[in-house]
mmCIF file with all atom_site columns, C-alpha atoms in Angstrom:
data_model
loop_
_atom_site.group_PDB
_atom_site.id
_atom_site.type_symbol
_atom_site.label_atom_id
_atom_site.label_alt_id
_atom_site.label_comp_id
_atom_site.label_asym_id
_atom_site.label_entity_id
_atom_site.label_seq_id
_atom_site.pdbx_PDB_ins_code
_atom_site.Cartn_x
_atom_site.Cartn_y
_atom_site.Cartn_z
_atom_site.occupancy
_atom_site.B_iso_or_equiv
_atom_site.pdbx_formal_charge
_atom_site.auth_seq_id
_atom_site.auth_comp_id
_atom_site.auth_asym_id
_atom_site.auth_atom_id
_atom_site.pdbx_PDB_model_num
ATOM 1   C CA . LEU A 1 1   ? -25.534 -18.032 3.106   1.00 0.00 ? 1344 LEU A CA 1
ATOM 2   C CA . GLY A 1 2   ? -27.101 -14.612 3.597   1.00 0.00 ? 1345 GLY A CA 1
ATOM 3   C CA . ALA A 1 3   ? -26.221 -13.604 0.028   1.00 0.00 ? 1346 ALA A CA 1
ATOM 4   C CA . ALA A 1 4   ? -27.801 -16.793 -1.321  1.00 0.00 ? 1347 ALA A CA 1
ATOM 5   C CA . ALA A 1 5   ? -30.965 -16.250 0.737   1.00 0.00 ? 1348 ALA A CA 1
ATOM 6   C CA . LEU A 1 6   ? -31.183 -12.655 -0.457  1.00 0.00 ? 1349 LEU A CA 1
ATOM 7   C CA . ALA A 1 7   ? -30.700 -13.712 -4.085  1.00 0.00 ? 1350 ALA A CA 1
ATOM 8   C CA . ILE A 1 8   ? -33.590 -16.190 -4.021  1.00 0.00 ? 1351 ILE A CA 1
ATOM 9   C CA . VAL A 1 9   ? -35.968 -13.680 -2.399  1.00 0.00 ? 1352 VAL A CA 1
ATOM 10  C CA . LYS A 1 10  ? -34.973 -10.970 -4.873  1.00 0.00 ? 1353 LYS A CA 1
ATOM 11  C CA . ALA A 1 11  ? -35.584 -13.307 -7.820  1.00 0.00 ? 1354 ALA A CA 1
ATOM 12  C CA . SER A 1 12  ? -38.900 -14.693 -6.570  1.00 0.00 ? 1355 SER A CA 1
ATOM 13  C CA . LEU A 1 13  ? -41.658 -12.328 -7.676  1.00 0.00 ? 1356 LEU A CA 1
ATOM 14  C CA . GLU A 1 14  ? -41.449 -12.319 -11.466 1.00 0.00 ? 1357 GLU A CA 1
ATOM 15  C CA . PRO A 1 15  ? -41.357 -16.119 -11.980 1.00 0.00 ? 1358 PRO A CA 1
ATOM 16  C CA . VAL A 1 16  ? -44.221 -16.660 -9.531  1.00 0.00 ? 1359 VAL A CA 1
ATOM 17  C CA . LEU A 1 17  ? -46.514 -14.035 -11.062 1.00 0.00 ? 1360 LEU A CA 1
ATOM 18  C CA . ARG A 1 18  ? -45.684 -14.416 -14.755 1.00 0.00 ? 1361 ARG A CA 1
ATOM 19  C CA . GLY A 1 19  ? -42.922 -16.975 -15.244 1.00 0.00 ? 1362 GLY A CA 1
ATOM 20  C CA . SER A 1 20  ? -42.801 -20.230 -17.169 1.00 0.00 ? 1363 SER A CA 1
ATOM 21  C CA . ALA A 1 21  ? -42.292 -23.697 -15.713 1.00 0.00 ? 1364 ALA A CA 1
ATOM 22  C CA . GLN A 1 22  ? -38.599 -23.447 -16.620 1.00 0.00 ? 1365 GLN A CA 1
ATOM 23  C CA . GLU A 1 23  ? -38.251 -20.138 -14.762 1.00 0.00 ? 1366 GLU A CA 1
ATOM 24  C CA . LEU A 1 24  ? -39.929 -21.646 -11.698 1.00 0.00 ? 1367 LEU A CA 1
ATOM 25  C CA . ASP A 1 25  ? -37.511 -24.599 -11.892 1.00 0.00 ? 1368 ASP A CA 1
ATOM 26  C CA . ALA A 1 26  ? -34.610 -22.139 -11.976 1.00 0.00 ? 1369 ALA A CA 1
ATOM 27  C CA . LEU A 1 27  ? -36.014 -20.358 -8.925  1.00 0.00 ? 1370 LEU A CA 1
ATOM 28  C CA . ARG A 1 28  ? -36.353 -23.638 -7.070  1.00 0.00 ? 1371 ARG A CA 1
ATOM 29  C CA . ALA A 1 29  ? -32.761 -24.514 -7.986  1.00 0.00 ? 1372 ALA A CA 1
ATOM 30  C CA . LEU A 1 30  ? -31.509 -21.392 -6.205  1.00 0.00 ? 1373 LEU A CA 1
ATOM 31  C CA . ASP A 1 31  ? -32.551 -23.024 -2.943  1.00 0.00 ? 1374 ASP A CA 1
ATOM 32  C CA . ASN A 1 32  ? -29.991 -25.783 -3.548  1.00 0.00 ? 1375 ASN A CA 1
ATOM 33  C CA . GLU A 1 33  ? -27.192 -23.309 -2.871  1.00 0.00 ? 1376 GLU A CA 1
ATOM 34  C CA . VAL A 1 34  ? -28.935 -22.133 0.287   1.00 0.00 ? 1377 VAL A CA 1
ATOM 35  C CA . ASP A 1 35  ? -29.312 -25.727 1.479   1.00 0.00 ? 1378 ASP A CA 1
ATOM 36  C CA . ASN A 1 36  ? -25.687 -26.639 0.643   1.00 0.00 ? 1379 ASN A CA 1
ATOM 37  C CA . LEU A 1 37  ? -24.253 -23.602 2.425   1.00 0.00 ? 1380 LEU A CA 1
ATOM 38  C CA . HIS A 1 38  ? -26.516 -24.151 5.410   1.00 0.00 ? 1381 HIS A CA 1
ATOM 39  C CA . GLY A 1 39  ? -25.397 -27.779 5.685   1.00 0.00 ? 1382 GLY A CA 1
ATOM 40  C CA . ALA A 1 40  ? -21.715 -26.825 5.500   1.00 0.00 ? 1383 ALA A CA 1
ATOM 41  C CA . LEU A 1 41  ? -22.105 -24.096 8.116   1.00 0.00 ? 1384 LEU A CA 1
ATOM 42  C CA . ILE A 1 42  ? -24.033 -26.274 10.546  1.00 0.00 ? 1385 ILE A CA 1
ATOM 43  C CA . THR A 1 43  ? -21.441 -29.037 10.202  1.00 0.00 ? 1386 THR A CA 1
ATOM 44  C CA . TYR A 1 44  ? -18.602 -26.587 10.833  1.00 0.00 ? 1387 TYR A CA 1
ATOM 45  C CA . MET A 1 45  ? -20.316 -24.974 13.818  1.00 0.00 ? 1388 MET A CA 1
ATOM 46  C CA . GLY A 1 46  ? -21.028 -28.412 15.207  1.00 0.00 ? 1389 GLY A CA 1
ATOM 47  C CA . ARG A 1 47  ? -17.276 -29.049 15.248  1.00 0.00 ? 1390 ARG A CA 1
ATOM 48  C CA . LEU A 1 48  ? -16.669 -25.667 16.871  1.00 0.00 ? 1391 LEU A CA 1
ATOM 49  C CA . SER A 1 49  ? -19.077 -26.568 19.657  1.00 0.00 ? 1392 SER A CA 1
ATOM 50  C CA . LEU A 1 50  ? -16.674 -29.307 20.743  1.00 0.00 ? 1393 LEU A CA 1
ATOM 51  C CA . GLU A 1 51  ? -13.885 -26.792 21.398  1.00 0.00 ? 1394 GLU A CA 1
ATOM 52  C CA . ASN A 1 52  ? -13.097 -25.233 24.766  1.00 0.00 ? 1395 ASN A CA 1
ATOM 53  C CA . LEU A 1 53  ? -15.302 -22.167 24.343  1.00 0.00 ? 1396 LEU A CA 1
ATOM 54  C CA . THR A 1 54  ? -16.007 -19.397 26.810  1.00 0.00 ? 1397 THR A CA 1
ATOM 55  C CA . GLU A 1 55  ? -19.586 -18.961 27.951  1.00 0.00 ? 1398 GLU A CA 1
ATOM 56  C CA . LEU A 1 56  ? -20.125 -16.001 25.647  1.00 0.00 ? 1399 LEU A CA 1
ATOM 57  C CA . GLN A 1 57  ? -18.498 -17.784 22.708  1.00 0.00 ? 1400 GLN A CA 1
ATOM 58  C CA . SER A 1 58  ? -20.776 -20.754 23.260  1.00 0.00 ? 1401 SER A CA 1
ATOM 59  C CA . HIS A 1 59  ? -23.788 -18.454 23.377  1.00 0.00 ? 1402 HIS A CA 1
ATOM 60  C CA . ARG A 1 60  ? -22.679 -16.675 20.212  1.00 0.00 ? 1403 ARG A CA 1
ATOM 61  C CA . LEU A 1 61  ? -22.271 -20.001 18.444  1.00 0.00 ? 1404 LEU A CA 1
ATOM 62  C CA . SER A 1 62  ? -25.837 -20.935 19.351  1.00 0.00 ? 1405 SER A CA 1
ATOM 63  C CA . GLU A 1 63  ? -27.037 -17.593 17.975  1.00 0.00 ? 1406 GLU A CA 1
ATOM 64  C CA . TYR A 1 64  ? -25.145 -18.144 14.709  1.00 0.00 ? 1407 TYR A CA 1
ATOM 65  C CA . ILE A 1 65  ? -26.750 -21.556 14.342  1.00 0.00 ? 1408 ILE A CA 1
ATOM 66  C CA . ALA A 1 66  ? -30.160 -19.946 14.859  1.00 0.00 ? 1409 ALA A CA 1
ATOM 67  C CA . ALA A 1 67  ? -29.341 -17.265 12.261  1.00 0.00 ? 1410 ALA A CA 1
ATOM 68  C CA . ALA A 1 68  ? -28.252 -19.904 9.762   1.00 0.00 ? 1411 ALA A CA 1
ATOM 69  C CA . ASN A 1 69  ? -31.523 -21.750 10.329  1.00 0.00 ? 1412 ASN A CA 1
ATOM 70  C CA . TYR A 1 70  ? -33.568 -18.586 9.741   1.00 0.00 ? 1413 TYR A CA 1
ATOM 71  C CA . LEU A 1 71  ? -31.738 -17.929 6.477   1.00 0.00 ? 1414 LEU A CA 1
ATOM 72  C CA . GLU A 1 72  ? -32.343 -21.516 5.393   1.00 0.00 ? 1415 GLU A CA 1
ATOM 73  C CA . ASN A 1 73  ? -36.029 -21.079 6.277   1.00 0.00 ? 1416 ASN A CA 1
ATOM 74  C CA . ILE A 1 74  ? -36.120 -18.138 3.845   1.00 0.00 ? 1417 ILE A CA 1
ATOM 75  C CA . GLY A 1 75  ? -34.894 -20.343 1.003   1.00 0.00 ? 1418 GLY A CA 1
ATOM 76  C CA . ASP A 1 76  ? -37.389 -23.046 1.917   1.00 0.00 ? 1419 ASP A CA 1
ATOM 77  C CA . MET A 1 77  ? -40.293 -20.558 1.940   1.00 0.00 ? 1420 MET A CA 1
ATOM 78  C CA . VAL A 1 78  ? -39.478 -19.514 -1.610  1.00 0.00 ? 1421 VAL A CA 1
ATOM 79  C CA . GLU A 1 79  ? -38.860 -23.067 -2.807  1.00 0.00 ? 1422 GLU A CA 1
ATOM 80  C CA . THR A 1 80  ? -42.109 -24.429 -1.421  1.00 0.00 ? 1423 THR A CA 1
ATOM 81  C CA . ASN A 1 81  ? -44.744 -21.755 -0.912  1.00 0.00 ? 1424 ASN A CA 1
ATOM 82  C CA . LEU A 1 82  ? -43.884 -19.326 -3.695  1.00 0.00 ? 1425 LEU A CA 1
ATOM 83  C CA . VAL A 1 83  ? -42.779 -21.822 -6.336  1.00 0.00 ? 1426 VAL A CA 1
ATOM 84  C CA . ASP A 1 84  ? -45.823 -23.981 -5.593  1.00 0.00 ? 1427 ASP A CA 1
ATOM 85  C CA . ALA A 1 85  ? -48.070 -20.947 -6.029  1.00 0.00 ? 1428 ALA A CA 1
ATOM 86  C CA . GLY A 1 86  ? -46.453 -20.284 -9.398  1.00 0.00 ? 1429 GLY A CA 1
ATOM 87  C CA . ARG A 1 87  ? -46.967 -23.880 -10.481 1.00 0.00 ? 1430 ARG A CA 1
ATOM 88  C CA . SER A 1 88  ? -50.602 -23.715 -9.410  1.00 0.00 ? 1431 SER A CA 1
ATOM 89  C CA . ARG A 1 89  ? -51.006 -20.613 -11.562 1.00 0.00 ? 1432 ARG A CA 1
ATOM 90  C CA . LEU A 1 90  ? -49.688 -22.471 -14.599 1.00 0.00 ? 1433 LEU A CA 1
ATOM 91  C CA . GLU A 1 91  ? -51.590 -25.716 -13.997 1.00 0.00 ? 1434 GLU A CA 1
ATOM 92  C CA . ARG A 1 92  ? -54.929 -23.958 -13.519 1.00 0.00 ? 1435 ARG A CA 1
ATOM 93  C CA . ASN A 1 93  ? -54.282 -21.329 -16.166 1.00 0.00 ? 1436 ASN A CA 1
ATOM 94  C CA . LEU A 1 94  ? -54.765 -18.526 -13.654 1.00 0.00 ? 1437 LEU A CA 1
ATOM 95  C CA . GLU A 1 95  ? -53.873 -14.921 -14.410 1.00 0.00 ? 1438 GLU A CA 1
ATOM 96  C CA . ILE A 1 96  ? -52.714 -12.312 -11.908 1.00 0.00 ? 1439 ILE A CA 1
ATOM 97  C CA . SER A 1 97  ? -54.182 -8.906  -12.759 1.00 0.00 ? 1440 SER A CA 1
ATOM 98  C CA . PRO A 1 98  ? -51.867 -5.915  -13.370 1.00 0.00 ? 1441 PRO A CA 1
ATOM 99  C CA . GLY A 1 99  ? -53.485 -4.163  -10.388 1.00 0.00 ? 1442 GLY A CA 1
ATOM 100 C CA . THR A 1 100 ? -52.619 -7.044  -8.074  1.00 0.00 ? 1443 THR A CA 1
ATOM 101 C CA . GLN A 1 101 ? -49.074 -7.166  -9.411  1.00 0.00 ? 1444 GLN A CA 1
ATOM 102 C CA . GLU A 1 102 ? -48.841 -3.457  -8.659  1.00 0.00 ? 1445 GLU A CA 1
ATOM 103 C CA . VAL A 1 103 ? -49.770 -3.863  -4.979  1.00 0.00 ? 1446 VAL A CA 1
ATOM 104 C CA . LEU A 1 104 ? -47.620 -6.971  -4.483  1.00 0.00 ? 1447 LEU A CA 1
ATOM 105 C CA . THR A 1 105 ? -44.493 -5.322  -5.893  1.00 0.00 ? 1448 THR A CA 1
ATOM 106 C CA . PRO A 1 106 ? -43.873 -2.808  -3.056  1.00 0.00 ? 1449 PRO A CA 1
ATOM 107 C CA . LEU A 1 107 ? -44.497 -5.546  -0.471  1.00 0.00 ? 1450 LEU A CA 1
ATOM 108 C CA . HIS A 1 108 ? -41.965 -7.778  -2.193  1.00 0.00 ? 1451 HIS A CA 1
ATOM 109 C CA . GLU A 1 109 ? -39.471 -4.906  -2.469  1.00 0.00 ? 1452 GLU A CA 1
ATOM 110 C CA . ARG A 1 110 ? -39.729 -4.148  1.245   1.00 0.00 ? 1453 ARG A CA 1
ATOM 111 C CA . VAL A 1 111 ? -39.224 -7.790  2.122   1.00 0.00 ? 1454 VAL A CA 1
ATOM 112 C CA . VAL A 1 112 ? -36.149 -7.928  -0.136  1.00 0.00 ? 1455 VAL A CA 1
ATOM 113 C CA . TRP A 1 113 ? -34.836 -4.804  1.594   1.00 0.00 ? 1456 TRP A CA 1
ATOM 114 C CA . SER A 1 114 ? -35.488 -6.356  5.023   1.00 0.00 ? 1457 SER A CA 1
ATOM 115 C CA . VAL A 1 115 ? -33.601 -9.543  4.176   1.00 0.00 ? 1458 VAL A CA 1
ATOM 116 C CA . GLY A 1 116 ? -30.714 -7.508  2.771   1.00 0.00 ? 1459 GLY A CA 1
ATOM 117 C CA . ARG A 1 117 ? -30.474 -5.284  5.840   1.00 0.00 ? 1460 ARG A CA 1
ATOM 118 C CA . ALA A 1 118 ? -30.725 -8.304  8.156   1.00 0.00 ? 1461 ALA A CA 1
ATOM 119 C CA . VAL A 1 119 ? -27.813 -9.968  6.353   1.00 0.00 ? 1462 VAL A CA 1
ATOM 120 C CA . THR A 1 120 ? -25.788 -6.747  6.530   1.00 0.00 ? 1463 THR A CA 1
ATOM 121 C CA . ALA A 1 121 ? -26.523 -6.474  10.241  1.00 0.00 ? 1464 ALA A CA 1
ATOM 122 C CA . LEU A 1 122 ? -25.451 -10.073 10.840  1.00 0.00 ? 1465 LEU A CA 1
ATOM 123 C CA . VAL A 1 123 ? -22.209 -9.878  8.857   1.00 0.00 ? 1466 VAL A CA 1
ATOM 124 C CA . SER A 1 124 ? -21.183 -6.447  10.175  1.00 0.00 ? 1467 SER A CA 1
ATOM 125 C CA . GLU A 1 125 ? -22.641 -6.791  13.686  1.00 0.00 ? 1468 GLU A CA 1
ATOM 126 C CA . ASP A 1 126 ? -24.518 -3.597  12.880  1.00 0.00 ? 1469 ASP A CA 1
ATOM 127 C CA . LYS A 1 127 ? -27.161 -2.938  15.528  1.00 0.00 ? 1470 LYS A CA 1
ATOM 128 C CA . ALA A 1 128 ? -28.514 0.112   13.668  1.00 0.00 ? 1471 ALA A CA 1
ATOM 129 C CA . ALA A 1 129 ? -29.181 -1.975  10.545  1.00 0.00 ? 1472 ALA A CA 1
ATOM 130 C CA . ALA A 1 130 ? -30.811 -4.646  12.691  1.00 0.00 ? 1473 ALA A CA 1
ATOM 131 C CA . MET A 1 131 ? -33.082 -2.064  14.308  1.00 0.00 ? 1474 MET A CA 1
ATOM 132 C CA . GLU A 1 132 ? -34.098 -0.820  10.854  1.00 0.00 ? 1475 GLU A CA 1
ATOM 133 C CA . VAL A 1 133 ? -35.370 -4.316  10.087  1.00 0.00 ? 1476 VAL A CA 1
ATOM 134 C CA . LEU A 1 134 ? -37.276 -4.568  13.357  1.00 0.00 ? 1477 LEU A CA 1
ATOM 135 C CA . ASN A 1 135 ? -38.767 -1.117  12.882  1.00 0.00 ? 1478 ASN A CA 1
ATOM 136 C CA . ALA A 1 136 ? -40.009 -2.033  9.398   1.00 0.00 ? 1479 ALA A CA 1
ATOM 137 C CA . LYS A 1 137 ? -42.682 -4.305  10.902  1.00 0.00 ? 1480 LYS A CA 1
ATOM 138 C CA . ALA A 1 138 ? -45.435 -1.676  10.740  1.00 0.00 ? 1481 ALA A CA 1
ATOM 139 C CA . GLU A 1 139 ? -44.643 -0.780  7.129   1.00 0.00 ? 1482 GLU A CA 1
ATOM 140 C CA . VAL A 1 140 ? -44.608 -4.427  6.028   1.00 0.00 ? 1483 VAL A CA 1
ATOM 141 C CA . SER A 1 141 ? -47.920 -4.996  7.828   1.00 0.00 ? 1484 SER A CA 1
ATOM 142 C CA . ASP A 1 142 ? -49.427 -1.929  6.149   1.00 0.00 ? 1485 ASP A CA 1
ATOM 143 C CA . LEU A 1 143 ? -48.284 -3.035  2.697   1.00 0.00 ? 1486 LEU A CA 1
ATOM 144 C CA . ALA A 1 144 ? -49.678 -6.528  3.292   1.00 0.00 ? 1487 ALA A CA 1
ATOM 145 C CA . ALA A 1 145 ? -52.991 -5.077  4.507   1.00 0.00 ? 1488 ALA A CA 1
ATOM 146 C CA . LEU A 1 146 ? -53.157 -2.808  1.453   1.00 0.00 ? 1489 LEU A CA 1
ATOM 147 C CA . ALA A 1 147 ? -52.635 -5.811  -0.814  1.00 0.00 ? 1490 ALA A CA 1
ATOM 148 C CA . GLU A 1 148 ? -55.302 -7.787  1.035   1.00 0.00 ? 1491 GLU A CA 1
ATOM 149 C CA . GLY A 1 149 ? -57.744 -4.921  0.694   1.00 0.00 ? 1492 GLY A CA 1
ATOM 150 C CA . HIS A 1 150 ? -57.137 -4.874  -3.032  1.00 0.00 ? 1493 HIS A CA 1
ATOM 151 C CA . LEU A 1 151 ? -57.768 -8.629  -3.216  1.00 0.00 ? 1494 LEU A CA 1
ATOM 152 C CA . ALA A 1 152 ? -61.054 -8.239  -1.340  1.00 0.00 ? 1495 ALA A CA 1
ATOM 153 C CA . GLN A 1 153 ? -62.206 -5.664  -3.875  1.00 0.00 ? 1496 GLN A CA 1
ATOM 154 C CA . ARG A 1 154 ? -61.126 -7.916  -6.734  1.00 0.00 ? 1497 ARG A CA 1
ATOM 155 C CA . LEU A 1 155 ? -63.418 -10.702 -5.468  1.00 0.00 ? 1498 LEU A CA 1
ATOM 156 C CA . THR A 1 156 ? -66.324 -8.935  -7.158  1.00 0.00 ? 1499 THR A CA 1
ATOM 157 C CA . ALA A 1 157 ? -64.493 -8.598  -10.485 1.00 0.00 ? 1500 ALA A CA 1
ATOM 158 C CA . ALA A 1 158 ? -65.928 -10.398 -13.495 1.00 0.00 ? 1501 ALA A CA 1
ATOM 159 C CA . ALA A 1 159 ? -62.850 -12.536 -14.056 1.00 0.00 ? 1502 ALA A CA 1
ATOM 160 C CA . PRO A 1 160 ? -62.518 -16.310 -14.548 1.00 0.00 ? 1503 PRO A CA 1
ATOM 161 C CA . HIS A 1 161 ? -61.406 -18.468 -11.584 1.00 0.00 ? 1504 HIS A CA 1
ATOM 162 C CA . ARG A 1 162 ? -61.772 -15.451 -9.306  1.00 0.00 ? 1505 ARG A CA 1
ATOM 163 C CA . LEU A 1 163 ? -61.892 -17.468 -6.059  1.00 0.00 ? 1506 LEU A CA 1
ATOM 164 C CA . GLU A 1 164 ? -58.910 -19.631 -7.019  1.00 0.00 ? 1507 GLU A CA 1
ATOM 165 C CA . VAL A 1 165 ? -56.890 -16.545 -7.919  1.00 0.00 ? 1508 VAL A CA 1
ATOM 166 C CA . PHE A 1 166 ? -57.871 -14.890 -4.638  1.00 0.00 ? 1509 PHE A CA 1
ATOM 167 C CA . ARG A 1 167 ? -56.665 -17.877 -2.628  1.00 0.00 ? 1510 ARG A CA 1
ATOM 168 C CA . MET A 1 168 ? -53.353 -18.016 -4.483  1.00 0.00 ? 1511 MET A CA 1
ATOM 169 C CA . GLU A 1 169 ? -52.749 -14.284 -4.122  1.00 0.00 ? 1512 GLU A CA 1
ATOM 170 C CA . SER A 1 170 ? -53.579 -14.477 -0.417  1.00 0.00 ? 1513 SER A CA 1
ATOM 171 C CA . GLU A 1 171 ? -50.996 -17.249 -0.038  1.00 0.00 ? 1514 GLU A CA 1
ATOM 172 C CA . LEU A 1 172 ? -48.393 -15.018 -1.674  1.00 0.00 ? 1515 LEU A CA 1
ATOM 173 C CA . ILE A 1 173 ? -49.065 -12.208 0.782   1.00 0.00 ? 1516 ILE A CA 1
ATOM 174 C CA . GLU A 1 174 ? -48.772 -14.592 3.728   1.00 0.00 ? 1517 GLU A CA 1
ATOM 175 C CA . ALA A 1 175 ? -45.507 -15.978 2.317   1.00 0.00 ? 1518 ALA A CA 1
ATOM 176 C CA . PHE A 1 176 ? -44.047 -12.477 2.107   1.00 0.00 ? 1519 PHE A CA 1
ATOM 177 C CA . ARG A 1 177 ? -45.117 -11.860 5.706   1.00 0.00 ? 1520 ARG A CA 1
ATOM 178 C CA . ARG A 1 178 ? -43.269 -15.015 6.752   1.00 0.00 ? 1521 ARG A CA 1
ATOM 179 C CA . LEU A 1 179 ? -40.165 -14.034 4.806   1.00 0.00 ? 1522 LEU A CA 1
ATOM 180 C CA . TYR A 1 180 ? -40.109 -10.734 6.672   1.00 0.00 ? 1523 TYR A CA 1
ATOM 181 C CA . TYR A 1 181 ? -40.582 -12.621 9.960   1.00 0.00 ? 1524 TYR A CA 1
ATOM 182 C CA . PHE A 1 182 ? -37.386 -14.615 9.358   1.00 0.00 ? 1525 PHE A CA 1
ATOM 183 C CA . ALA A 1 183 ? -35.488 -11.431 8.453   1.00 0.00 ? 1526 ALA A CA 1
ATOM 184 C CA . LYS A 1 184 ? -36.783 -9.851  11.665  1.00 0.00 ? 1527 LYS A CA 1
ATOM 185 C CA . ARG A 1 185 ? -35.619 -12.857 13.693  1.00 0.00 ? 1528 ARG A CA 1
ATOM 186 C CA . VAL A 1 186 ? -32.104 -12.441 12.298  1.00 0.00 ? 1529 VAL A CA 1
ATOM 187 C CA . GLY A 1 187 ? -32.234 -8.750  13.172  1.00 0.00 ? 1530 GLY A CA 1
ATOM 188 C CA . LYS A 1 188 ? -33.347 -9.538  16.714  1.00 0.00 ? 1531 LYS A CA 1
ATOM 189 C CA . LEU A 1 189 ? -30.426 -11.932 17.155  1.00 0.00 ? 1532 LEU A CA 1
ATOM 190 C CA . VAL A 1 190 ? -28.014 -9.175  16.145  1.00 0.00 ? 1533 VAL A CA 1
ATOM 191 C CA . VAL A 1 191 ? -29.554 -6.723  18.617  1.00 0.00 ? 1534 VAL A CA 1
ATOM 192 C CA . GLU A 1 192 ? -29.262 -9.293  21.394  1.00 0.00 ? 1535 GLU A CA 1
ATOM 193 C CA . GLU A 1 193 ? -25.679 -10.167 20.474  1.00 0.00 ? 1536 GLU A CA 1
ATOM 194 C CA . THR A 1 194 ? -24.475 -6.566  20.315  1.00 0.00 ? 1537 THR A CA 1
ATOM 195 C CA . ALA A 1 195 ? -25.943 -6.004  23.786  1.00 0.00 ? 1538 ALA A CA 1
ATOM 196 C CA . LEU A 1 196 ? -24.276 -9.141  25.110  1.00 0.00 ? 1539 LEU A CA 1
ATOM 197 C CA . TYR A 1 197 ? -20.894 -8.087  23.740  1.00 0.00 ? 1540 TYR A CA 1
ATOM 198 C CA . ALA A 1 198 ? -21.154 -4.489  24.941  1.00 0.00 ? 1541 ALA A CA 1
ATOM 199 C CA . PRO A 1 199 ? -18.014 -2.974  26.520  1.00 0.00 ? 1542 PRO A CA 1
ATOM 200 C CA . GLY A 1 200 ? -17.416 -4.365  29.973  1.00 0.00 ? 1543 GLY A CA 1
ATOM 201 C CA . LYS A 1 201 ? -18.709 -7.844  29.176  1.00 0.00 ? 1544 LYS A CA 1
ATOM 202 C CA . GLU A 1 202 ? -15.932 -10.290 29.907  1.00 0.00 ? 1545 GLU A CA 1
ATOM 203 C CA . PRO A 1 203 ? -16.084 -13.803 28.408  1.00 0.00 ? 1546 PRO A CA 1
ATOM 204 C CA . ARG A 1 204 ? -15.998 -16.547 30.988  1.00 0.00 ? 1547 ARG A CA 1
ATOM 205 C CA . ALA A 1 205 ? -14.789 -20.108 30.577  1.00 0.00 ? 1548 ALA A CA 1
ATOM 206 C CA . ARG A 1 206 ? -17.472 -22.778 30.531  1.00 0.00 ? 1549 ARG A CA 1
ATOM 207 C CA . ALA A 1 207 ? -17.765 -24.867 33.690  1.00 0.00 ? 1550 ALA A CA 1
#
């Protein structure tokens, strides 16, 4: 599920900024795999919840369900917000300037990195990787603010549909912020879980 979520985020920027309707359809289709894997995992974990689990096992199961939901949220954000922005671009014949593409690219790259590290942290129970994701908050915020500053300057540009383009570009920045938020939530779960399962913690049977 993490690999599928990472794949759709990694593939999202080019189709949204410059892609055709067919490329946007292909991007939307990537969410089908995310949804299918999420459904299978939730069904399986639902069956596990009926077993005689220890208290810590039950807690861990709840955390895994939350992580699966965050990863599914990532796919949904791309399928709805980003793909819809790309369709709006095509329908209204809007054009994203090279300068805007240039400031959005590092933001997108950092979000891709954050999702990838969050997935690694989850699969490997790697607290250090999880902390890297949490600590990236300031950098992601700075990159988003830099992009927003560029958009504000572009408002005065003599370009057609300037206000419509500004609104769409602003939506893209907010979507990338939200994608990072879900990656951060996965990272936080890993940090909490590694603390819970620290040496000396003994699982107890549920009452």
